[in-house]
Amino acid sequence: MAELEYRPLDGGPIQAVEMHGPSEEIARTELLEWVRATLGQVQSMAPRSPAVEKFIEAASHMHDLRQAAKALEKANSAKGTDIARFLRSYAVVTYSRTRGSNVRPDLDKFIALGADDIALSAQLKTLRNKFVAHSENRMLTTTPIVDLRRQPDGAIAVDEVFGITVETPIPHEVIRNFEAMLERLIAKLTHALTPLKAEVTAEISQVDAEEMLAHPKRLQFIPVPVSDWSPDGARPRYPKSQFAPVHIVPSGETSTQVTITK
């Protein structure tokens, strides 16, 4: 249950509104929708247009930047070097998604990078290609080791053959520079999104606004069987549906990542 107490602007006793749902979060969402409707506020997906598609391309990069920054932040407070190492590798991969895509422009189209950021980005790209995604550089080396033992008759026997693979961590200085760069790029992209949002607003006519207010198209998460999941399929320039699938195993748990870019 979610409950809201308020006093009308024209005075009178305190009023209370209750909403119920299968979870407290859903009940709270329903209550917020009631508040918005009462105040004449409605959320709806923006109608498709060139300005909207350009905004999608730019805003989608914010998710990657913030996910990379979050991974580095979690790594700093992680208990255990293994978890920190995994998170930093994930940050490198996530940041690398901002370039070289076949379905959206590079991050560089929307913001200008300084010389230091360009150099570090190139270094991180190499790190992703030759270490995180593939094992091609000297950060991973495997040395063959043999256990030898002299036997009573004087002969030398090989008791065991095994390999020791050594992984060299990403230098802390590179990580610190990576964190500082992400902070700069997030600030730059936030600033660059302002005129793009203005273009979206300018393209929404009063007719469009009236239609959206009367028939809002809300983004909704829906559960779908995990058997329907596939890693194939191109990223859409504009969502084909207002329903965002969340793949689940019956009676199991799942999660999804959401970044709100304002």
C-alpha positions as a Python dict, from the first residue, in 0.01 Angstrom:
ca = {
    (1, 'M'): (0, 0, 0),
    (2, 'A'): (103, 360, -66),
    (3, 'E'): (-67, 647, 112),
    (4, 'L'): (-69, 1022, 53),
    (5, 'E'): (-205, 1289, 286),
    (6, 'Y'): (-268, 1644, 162),
    (7, 'R'): (-463, 1957, 244),
    (8, 'P'): (-660, 2124, -38),
    (9, 'L'): (-529, 2463, -148),
    (10, 'D'): (-862, 2624, -59),
    (11, 'G'): (-838, 2491, 297),
    (12, 'G'): (-1044, 2229, 473),
    (13, 'P'): (-949, 1908, 651),
    (14, 'I'): (-655, 1690, 554),
    (15, 'Q'): (-741, 1439, 285),
    (16, 'A'): (-590, 1092, 237),
    (17, 'V'): (-552, 876, -72),
    (18, 'E'): (-453, 508, -69),
    (19, 'M'): (-334, 294, -359),
    (20, 'H'): (-281, -82, -348),
    (21, 'G'): (-73, -306, -569),
    (22, 'P'): (124, -633, -573),
    (23, 'S'): (426, -442, -437),
    (24, 'E'): (486, -117, -253),
    (25, 'E'): (676, 20, -552),
    (26, 'I'): (386, -45, -790),
    (27, 'A'): (139, 104, -543),
    (28, 'R'): (358, 415, -515),
    (29, 'T'): (375, 441, -895),
    (30, 'E'): (-3, 420, -921),
    (31, 'L'): (-36, 691, -656),
    (32, 'L'): (202, 921, -843),
    (33, 'E'): (1, 865, -1161),
    (34, 'W'): (-313, 970, -973),
    (35, 'V'): (-140, 1286, -850),
    (36, 'R'): (-23, 1375, -1200),
    (37, 'A'): (-367, 1313, -1347),
    (38, 'T'): (-527, 1527, -1077),
    (39, 'L'): (-284, 1809, -1154),
    (40, 'G'): (-332, 1767, -1528),
    (41, 'Q'): (14, 1613, -1572),
    (42, 'V'): (63, 1308, -1791),
    (43, 'Q'): (371, 1120, -1906),
    (44, 'S'): (380, 977, -2255),
    (45, 'M'): (635, 854, -2504),
    (46, 'A'): (731, 1131, -2745),
    (47, 'P'): (606, 1089, -3103),
    (48, 'R'): (866, 972, -3350),
    (49, 'S'): (1049, 1247, -3537),
    (50, 'P'): (1404, 1329, -3655),
    (51, 'A'): (1461, 1537, -3340),
    (52, 'V'): (1341, 1252, -3118),
    (53, 'E'): (1566, 999, -3291),
    (54, 'K'): (1867, 1230, -3252),
    (55, 'F'): (1785, 1275, -2882),
    (56, 'I'): (1760, 896, -2840),
    (57, 'E'): (2104, 851, -2996),
    (58, 'A'): (2263, 1107, -2763),
    (59, 'A'): (2076, 1007, -2447),
    (60, 'S'): (2156, 639, -2498),
    (61, 'H'): (2525, 722, -2457),
    (62, 'M'): (2450, 859, -2110),
    (63, 'H'): (2350, 510, -1996),
    (64, 'D'): (2688, 370, -2101),
    (65, 'L'): (2882, 656, -1941),
    (66, 'R'): (2693, 629, -1612),
    (67, 'Q'): (2718, 249, -1605),
    (68, 'A'): (3095, 271, -1657),
    (69, 'A'): (3125, 535, -1383),
    (70, 'K'): (2909, 327, -1148),
    (71, 'A'): (3123, 18, -1209),
    (72, 'L'): (3441, 208, -1121),
    (73, 'E'): (3275, 352, -810),
    (74, 'K'): (3163, 5, -697),
    (75, 'A'): (3512, -131, -765),
    (76, 'N'): (3664, 123, -526),
    (77, 'S'): (3444, 0, -241),
    (78, 'A'): (3445, -369, -338),
    (79, 'K'): (3554, -628, -85),
    (80, 'G'): (3816, -833, -263),
    (81, 'T'): (4048, -761, -553),
    (82, 'D'): (3873, -1008, -784),
    (83, 'I'): (3541, -820, -772),
    (84, 'A'): (3720, -488, -826),
    (85, 'R'): (3905, -635, -1125),
    (86, 'F'): (3583, -767, -1282),
    (87, 'L'): (3405, -433, -1235),
    (88, 'R'): (3689, -234, -1391),
    (89, 'S'): (3694, -463, -1692),
    (90, 'Y'): (3317, -415, -1726),
    (91, 'A'): (3367, -37, -1713),
    (92, 'V'): (3616, -57, -2000),
    (93, 'V'): (3375, -263, -2212),
    (94, 'T'): (3078, -38, -2135),
    (95, 'Y'): (3266, 280, -2220),
    (96, 'S'): (3390, 119, -2542),
    (97, 'R'): (3027, 80, -2653),
    (98, 'T'): (3012, 456, -2711),
    (99, 'R'): (3214, 408, -3032),
    (100, 'G'): (3211, 175, -3328),
    (101, 'S'): (2841, 86, -3323),
    (102, 'N'): (2662, -13, -3643),
    (103, 'V'): (2328, 132, -3530),
    (104, 'R'): (2407, 468, -3365),
    (105, 'P'): (2661, 749, -3409),
    (106, 'D'): (2969, 769, -3188),
    (107, 'L'): (2966, 975, -2871),
    (108, 'D'): (3210, 1214, -3042),
    (109, 'K'): (2926, 1335, -3266),
    (110, 'F'): (2755, 1499, -2970),
    (111, 'I'): (3044, 1623, -2755),
    (112, 'A'): (3401, 1733, -2819),
    (113, 'L'): (3679, 1546, -2644),
    (114, 'G'): (4004, 1710, -2539),
    (115, 'A'): (4341, 1577, -2648),
    (116, 'D'): (4394, 1388, -2320),
    (117, 'D'): (4050, 1228, -2341),
    (118, 'I'): (4109, 1122, -2703),
    (119, 'A'): (4440, 961, -2606),
    (120, 'L'): (4290, 781, -2306),
    (121, 'S'): (3989, 664, -2511),
    (122, 'A'): (4224, 513, -2767),
    (123, 'Q'): (4414, 339, -2487),
    (124, 'L'): (4091, 201, -2339),
    (125, 'K'): (3982, 79, -2682),
    (126, 'T'): (4308, -114, -2716),
    (127, 'L'): (4262, -245, -2363),
    (128, 'R'): (3914, -366, -2450),
    (129, 'N'): (4019, -529, -2777),
    (130, 'K'): (4346, -688, -2666),
    (131, 'F'): (4280, -771, -2301),
    (132, 'V'): (3917, -760, -2183),
    (133, 'A'): (3748, -907, -2493),
    (134, 'H'): (4048, -1099, -2632),
    (135, 'S'): (4375, -1223, -2483),
    (136, 'E'): (4635, -1066, -2710),
    (137, 'N'): (4861, -841, -2502),
    (138, 'R'): (5120, -894, -2228),
    (139, 'M'): (4873, -834, -1946),
    (140, 'L'): (4801, -1208, -1958),
    (141, 'T'): (5090, -1453, -1974),
    (142, 'T'): (5092, -1828, -1920),
    (143, 'T'): (5412, -1997, -1804),
    (144, 'P'): (5451, -2379, -1823),
    (145, 'I'): (5581, -2533, -1501),
    (146, 'V'): (5702, -2887, -1435),
    (147, 'D'): (5755, -3060, -1099),
    (148, 'L'): (6076, -3266, -1103),
    (149, 'R'): (6184, -3535, -861),
    (150, 'R'): (6501, -3740, -846),
    (151, 'Q'): (6422, -4105, -795),
    (152, 'P'): (6621, -4349, -581),
    (153, 'D'): (6797, -4490, -888),
    (154, 'G'): (6917, -4143, -980),
    (155, 'A'): (6676, -4085, -1270),
    (156, 'I'): (6477, -3764, -1279),
    (157, 'A'): (6100, -3800, -1309),
    (158, 'V'): (5848, -3538, -1415),
    (159, 'D'): (5568, -3564, -1162),
    (160, 'E'): (5341, -3284, -1283),
    (161, 'V'): (5298, -3041, -1569),
    (162, 'F'): (5086, -2733, -1510),
    (163, 'G'): (5051, -2374, -1619),
    (164, 'I'): (5056, -2050, -1421),
    (165, 'T'): (4865, -1767, -1586),
    (166, 'V'): (4947, -1423, -1452),
    (167, 'E'): (4706, -1134, -1508),
    (168, 'T'): (4850, -787, -1466),
    (169, 'P'): (4588, -541, -1332),
    (170, 'I'): (4500, -212, -1497),
    (171, 'P'): (4730, 52, -1337),
    (172, 'H'): (4562, 262, -1070),
    (173, 'E'): (4672, 582, -1246),
    (174, 'V'): (4482, 476, -1558),
    (175, 'I'): (4173, 403, -1347),
    (176, 'R'): (4191, 746, -1179),
    (177, 'N'): (4223, 917, -1519),
    (178, 'F'): (3933, 703, -1646),
    (179, 'E'): (3711, 815, -1355),
    (180, 'A'): (3796, 1182, -1410),
    (181, 'M'): (3728, 1155, -1784),
    (182, 'L'): (3387, 995, -1729),
    (183, 'E'): (3291, 1278, -1495),
    (184, 'R'): (3388, 1535, -1761),
    (185, 'L'): (3207, 1354, -2042),
    (186, 'I'): (2886, 1312, -1840),
    (187, 'A'): (2887, 1686, -1768),
    (188, 'K'): (2950, 1768, -2136),
    (189, 'L'): (2677, 1534, -2258),
    (190, 'T'): (2430, 1674, -2004),
    (191, 'H'): (2498, 2021, -2146),
    (192, 'A'): (2474, 1897, -2507),
    (193, 'L'): (2134, 1737, -2445),
    (194, 'T'): (1972, 2072, -2358),
    (195, 'P'): (1935, 2198, -2717),
    (196, 'L'): (1835, 1850, -2835),
    (197, 'K'): (1549, 1845, -2584),
    (198, 'A'): (1446, 2192, -2703),
    (199, 'E'): (1423, 2058, -3060),
    (200, 'V'): (1197, 1776, -2944),
    (201, 'T'): (972, 2024, -2762),
    (202, 'A'): (955, 2249, -3068),
    (203, 'E'): (840, 1961, -3290),
    (204, 'I'): (546, 1867, -3065),
    (205, 'S'): (246, 2060, -3193),
    (206, 'Q'): (-59, 2145, -2984),
    (207, 'V'): (-249, 1877, -3175),
    (208, 'D'): (15, 1621, -3080),
    (209, 'A'): (12, 1742, -2719),
    (210, 'E'): (-366, 1714, -2695),
    (211, 'E'): (-355, 1360, -2835),
    (212, 'M'): (-82, 1254, -2591),
    (213, 'L'): (-268, 1409, -2298),
    (214, 'A'): (-589, 1229, -2393),
    (215, 'H'): (-421, 899, -2482),
    (216, 'P'): (-82, 880, -2312),
    (217, 'K'): (157, 613, -2433),
    (218, 'R'): (340, 511, -2116),
    (219, 'L'): (651, 300, -2103),
    (220, 'Q'): (565, -25, -1927),
    (221, 'F'): (778, -321, -1821),
    (222, 'I'): (625, -661, -1889),
    (223, 'P'): (751, -1010, -1799),
    (224, 'V'): (824, -1246, -2087),
    (225, 'P'): (958, -1604, -2082),
    (226, 'V'): (1336, -1635, -2086),
    (227, 'S'): (1291, -1878, -2376),
    (228, 'D'): (1204, -1574, -2591),
    (229, 'W'): (1542, -1413, -2519),
    (230, 'S'): (1799, -1380, -2796),
    (231, 'P'): (2116, -1169, -2817),
    (232, 'D'): (2048, -1111, -3187),
    (233, 'G'): (1846, -821, -3325),
    (234, 'A'): (1943, -461, -3401),
    (235, 'R'): (1894, -178, -3156),
    (236, 'P'): (1594, 29, -3276),
    (237, 'R'): (1627, 399, -3359),
    (238, 'Y'): (1288, 442, -3194),
    (239, 'P'): (1114, 184, -2973),
    (240, 'K'): (862, -16, -3171),
    (241, 'S'): (649, -70, -2863),
    (242, 'Q'): (571, 98, -2533),
    (243, 'F'): (625, -237, -2362),
    (244, 'A'): (979, -309, -2244),
    (245, 'P'): (1032, -686, -2199),
    (246, 'V'): (1194, -826, -1886),
    (247, 'H'): (1293, -1189, -1935),
    (248, 'I'): (1227, -1409, -1634),
    (249, 'V'): (1237, -1771, -1528),
    (250, 'P'): (906, -1874, -1364),
    (251, 'S'): (934, -1831, -986),
    (252, 'G'): (1282, -1686, -1032),
    (253, 'E'): (1433, -1344, -981),
    (254, 'T'): (1555, -1101, -1243),
    (255, 'S'): (1661, -739, -1271),
    (256, 'T'): (1693, -468, -1531),
    (257, 'Q'): (1902, -151, -1549),
    (258, 'V'): (1737, 186, -1603),
    (259, 'T'): (1908, 523, -1653),
    (260, 'I'): (1691, 836, -1649),
    (261, 'T'): (1858, 1113, -1850),
    (262, 'K'): (1733, 1464, -1781),
}
